[in-house]
PDB file of C-alpha atoms in Angstrom:
ATOM      1  CA  GLN R   1      -0.019   0.035   0.032  1.00  0.00           C
ATOM      2  CA  VAL R   2       2.009   3.066   1.470  1.00  0.00           C
ATOM      3  CA  ARG R   3       5.384   2.545   2.899  1.00  0.00           C
ATOM      4  CA  LEU R   4       7.524   5.630   4.941  1.00  0.00           C
ATOM      5  CA  VAL R   5      11.104   5.569   5.258  1.00  0.00           C
ATOM      6  CA  GLU R   6      12.935   8.067   7.607  1.00  0.00           C
ATOM      7  CA  SER R   7      16.520   8.712   7.559  1.00  0.00           C
ATOM      8  CA  GLY R   8      19.033  11.435   9.093  1.00  0.00           C
ATOM      9  CA  GLY R   9      19.029  10.512  12.729  1.00  0.00           C
ATOM     10  CA  GLY R  10      22.281   9.964  14.380  1.00  0.00           C
ATOM     11  CA  LEU R  11      24.357  11.362  17.217  1.00  0.00           C
ATOM     12  CA  VAL R  12      24.760  15.146  17.769  1.00  0.00           C
ATOM     13  CA  GLN R  13      25.843  17.579  20.714  1.00  0.00           C
ATOM     14  CA  ALA R  14      23.929  19.736  22.470  1.00  0.00           C
ATOM     15  CA  GLY R  15      23.091  22.882  20.335  1.00  0.00           C
ATOM     16  CA  GLY R  16      23.509  21.037  17.122  1.00  0.00           C
ATOM     17  CA  SER R  17      21.222  20.194  14.371  1.00  0.00           C
ATOM     18  CA  LEU R  18      19.715  17.452  12.487  1.00  0.00           C
ATOM     19  CA  ARG R  19      17.658  17.125   9.378  1.00  0.00           C
ATOM     20  CA  LEU R  20      15.024  14.352   9.141  1.00  0.00           C
ATOM     21  CA  SER R  21      13.743  13.157   6.010  1.00  0.00           C
ATOM     22  CA  CYS R  22      10.997  10.841   4.984  1.00  0.00           C
ATOM     23  CA  ALA R  23      10.004   9.487   1.977  1.00  0.00           C
ATOM     24  CA  ALA R  24       6.874   7.815   1.035  1.00  0.00           C
ATOM     25  CA  SER R  25       6.256   5.091  -1.569  1.00  0.00           C
ATOM     26  CA  GLY R  26       3.903   2.752  -3.178  1.00  0.00           C
ATOM     27  CA  SER R  27       0.299   2.870  -4.461  1.00  0.00           C
ATOM     28  CA  ILE R  28      -0.515   6.650  -3.607  1.00  0.00           C
ATOM     29  CA  ARG R  29      -3.178   8.805  -5.043  1.00  0.00           C
ATOM     30  CA  SER R  30      -2.654  11.657  -2.702  1.00  0.00           C
ATOM     31  CA  ILE R  31      -1.247  12.377   0.760  1.00  0.00           C
ATOM     32  CA  ASN R  32      -2.882  14.412   3.445  1.00  0.00           C
ATOM     33  CA  ALA R  33      -1.545  15.550   6.254  1.00  0.00           C
ATOM     34  CA  MET R  34       1.871  14.339   7.247  1.00  0.00           C
ATOM     35  CA  GLY R  35       3.814  14.555  10.687  1.00  0.00           C
ATOM     36  CA  TRP R  36       6.698  13.706  13.000  1.00  0.00           C
ATOM     37  CA  TYR R  37       6.490  12.036  16.347  1.00  0.00           C
ATOM     38  CA  ARG R  38       8.735  10.850  18.988  1.00  0.00           C
ATOM     39  CA  GLN R  39       8.828   8.425  21.810  1.00  0.00           C
ATOM     40  CA  VAL R  40      11.301   7.343  24.445  1.00  0.00           C
ATOM     41  CA  PRO R  41      10.939   4.361  26.986  1.00  0.00           C
ATOM     42  CA  GLY R  42       8.172   4.507  29.280  1.00  0.00           C
ATOM     43  CA  LYS R  43       6.609   7.429  27.901  1.00  0.00           C
ATOM     44  CA  GLN R  44       3.585   8.013  25.233  1.00  0.00           C
ATOM     45  CA  ARG R  45       4.238   8.856  21.756  1.00  0.00           C
ATOM     46  CA  GLU R  46       4.541  12.730  21.571  1.00  0.00           C
ATOM     47  CA  LEU R  47       3.396  15.171  18.635  1.00  0.00           C
ATOM     48  CA  VAL R  48       6.511  16.819  17.455  1.00  0.00           C
ATOM     49  CA  ALA R  49       5.157  18.398  14.251  1.00  0.00           C
ATOM     50  CA  THR R  50       2.607  18.435  11.247  1.00  0.00           C
ATOM     51  CA  ILE R  51       1.983  19.869   8.003  1.00  0.00           C
ATOM     52  CA  THR R  52      -1.093  19.899   5.882  1.00  0.00           C
ATOM     53  CA  PRO R  53      -0.777  19.650   2.018  1.00  0.00           C
ATOM     54  CA  ASP R  54      -0.967  23.383   1.451  1.00  0.00           C
ATOM     55  CA  GLY R  55       1.799  24.303   3.894  1.00  0.00           C
ATOM     56  CA  ARG R  56      -0.104  24.537   7.563  1.00  0.00           C
ATOM     57  CA  THR R  57       1.914  23.786  10.519  1.00  0.00           C
ATOM     58  CA  LYS R  58       1.125  22.896  14.019  1.00  0.00           C
ATOM     59  CA  TYR R  59       4.290  22.184  16.624  1.00  0.00           C
ATOM     60  CA  GLY R  60       4.358  20.706  20.104  1.00  0.00           C
ATOM     61  CA  ASP R  61       5.193  23.615  22.531  1.00  0.00           C
ATOM     62  CA  SER R  62       8.516  21.900  23.597  1.00  0.00           C
ATOM     63  CA  VAL R  63      10.029  22.518  19.800  1.00  0.00           C
ATOM     64  CA  LYS R  64       8.327  25.504  18.987  1.00  0.00           C
ATOM     65  CA  GLY R  65      11.028  28.028  17.522  1.00  0.00           C
ATOM     66  CA  ARG R  66      13.739  25.304  17.126  1.00  0.00           C
ATOM     67  CA  PHE R  67      12.164  22.457  14.809  1.00  0.00           C
ATOM     68  CA  THR R  68      10.609  23.519  11.239  1.00  0.00           C
ATOM     69  CA  ILE R  69       8.899  21.033   8.991  1.00  0.00           C
ATOM     70  CA  SER R  70       8.175  21.187   5.625  1.00  0.00           C
ATOM     71  CA  ARG R  71       7.405  18.994   2.523  1.00  0.00           C
ATOM     72  CA  ASP R  72       7.830  18.583  -1.239  1.00  0.00           C
ATOM     73  CA  ASN R  73       4.768  17.135  -2.388  1.00  0.00           C
ATOM     74  CA  SER R  74       6.365  16.312  -6.033  1.00  0.00           C
ATOM     75  CA  LYS R  75       8.650  13.785  -4.096  1.00  0.00           C
ATOM     76  CA  ASN R  76       6.206  12.689  -1.357  1.00  0.00           C
ATOM     77  CA  THR R  77       8.666  13.595   1.202  1.00  0.00           C
ATOM     78  CA  VAL R  78       8.385  15.322   4.600  1.00  0.00           C
ATOM     79  CA  TYR R  79      11.278  16.904   6.397  1.00  0.00           C
ATOM     80  CA  LEU R  80      12.285  17.873  10.054  1.00  0.00           C
ATOM     81  CA  GLN R  81      14.961  20.820  10.391  1.00  0.00           C
ATOM     82  CA  MET R  82      16.082  20.253  14.081  1.00  0.00           C
ATOM     83  CA  ASN R  83      18.062  23.026  15.362  1.00  0.00           C
ATOM     84  CA  SER R  84      19.285  23.981  18.848  1.00  0.00           C
ATOM     85  CA  LEU R  85      18.858  20.227  19.976  1.00  0.00           C
ATOM     86  CA  LYS R  86      18.915  19.432  23.337  1.00  0.00           C
ATOM     87  CA  PRO R  87      19.653  16.090  25.487  1.00  0.00           C
ATOM     88  CA  GLU R  88      15.387  16.128  25.949  1.00  0.00           C
ATOM     89  CA  ASP R  89      14.968  15.942  22.285  1.00  0.00           C
ATOM     90  CA  THR R  90      16.759  12.385  22.191  1.00  0.00           C
ATOM     91  CA  ALA R  91      14.314  10.025  21.004  1.00  0.00           C
ATOM     92  CA  VAL R  92      12.856   7.509  18.421  1.00  0.00           C
ATOM     93  CA  TYR R  93      11.445   9.750  15.858  1.00  0.00           C
ATOM     94  CA  TYR R  94       8.907   8.420  13.369  1.00  0.00           C
ATOM     95  CA  CYS R  95       7.149   9.684  10.449  1.00  0.00           C
ATOM     96  CA  ASN R  96       3.525   9.739  10.000  1.00  0.00           C
ATOM     97  CA  CYS R  97       1.120  10.442   6.963  1.00  0.00           C
ATOM     98  CA  ASN R  98      -2.603   9.995   6.285  1.00  0.00           C
ATOM     99  CA  ALA R  99      -2.619   8.707   2.557  1.00  0.00           C
ATOM    100  CA  VAL R 100      -4.793   7.686   0.078  1.00  0.00           C
ATOM    101  CA  SER R 101      -4.086   4.592  -1.915  1.00  0.00           C
ATOM    102  CA  LEU R 102      -6.565   3.055  -4.587  1.00  0.00           C
ATOM    103  CA  TYR R 103      -9.270   2.225  -2.481  1.00  0.00           C
ATOM    104  CA  ASN R 104      -8.529   3.245   1.200  1.00  0.00           C
ATOM    105  CA  SER R 105      -7.246   6.167   3.229  1.00  0.00           C
ATOM    106  CA  ARG R 106      -5.671   5.378   6.475  1.00  0.00           C
ATOM    107  CA  ASP R 107      -2.497   6.642   8.591  1.00  0.00           C
ATOM    108  CA  TYR R 108       1.070   4.928   7.907  1.00  0.00           C
ATOM    109  CA  TRP R 109       4.038   4.915  10.027  1.00  0.00           C
ATOM    110  CA  GLY R 110       7.726   4.800   9.247  1.00  0.00           C
ATOM    111  CA  GLN R 111      10.021   2.450  11.072  1.00  0.00           C
ATOM    112  CA  GLY R 112      11.411   5.155  13.213  1.00  0.00           C
ATOM    113  CA  THR R 113      14.944   6.822  13.318  1.00  0.00           C
ATOM    114  CA  GLN R 114      17.022   7.438  16.379  1.00  0.00           C
ATOM    115  CA  VAL R 115      18.180  10.658  17.467  1.00  0.00           C
ATOM    116  CA  THR R 116      20.424  11.207  20.184  1.00  0.00           C
ATOM    117  CA  VAL R 117      21.604  14.453  21.765  1.00  0.00           C
ATOM    118  CA  SER R 118      24.635  14.526  24.119  1.00  0.00           C
ATOM    119  CA  SER R 119      25.632  17.187  26.634  1.00  0.00           C
TER     120      SER R 119
END
């Protein structure tokens, strides 16, 4: 149906930057909202940012002013530019999209990419 693959995670010092990418592929008719979520062991999944097809964005309070979400509709790709990273940002980051395939519309999730911020 639809597959999401994240990339760009890794190790970075506090104050540094990373850029995550998520490419969607498969039998895609259209993609509605896309977003990034993160999760650490023992805690619930947390919203990081979402973006609509026409560019409207929403951010979690803890990342406002530091992270920027964007998308390239021609490439079915969503990005997350993360600046001024803090140790508290350490988590597995998951890409999400609501996509329309040939006969259904539902949420899809990527496999996750680890982001570790050292102090």
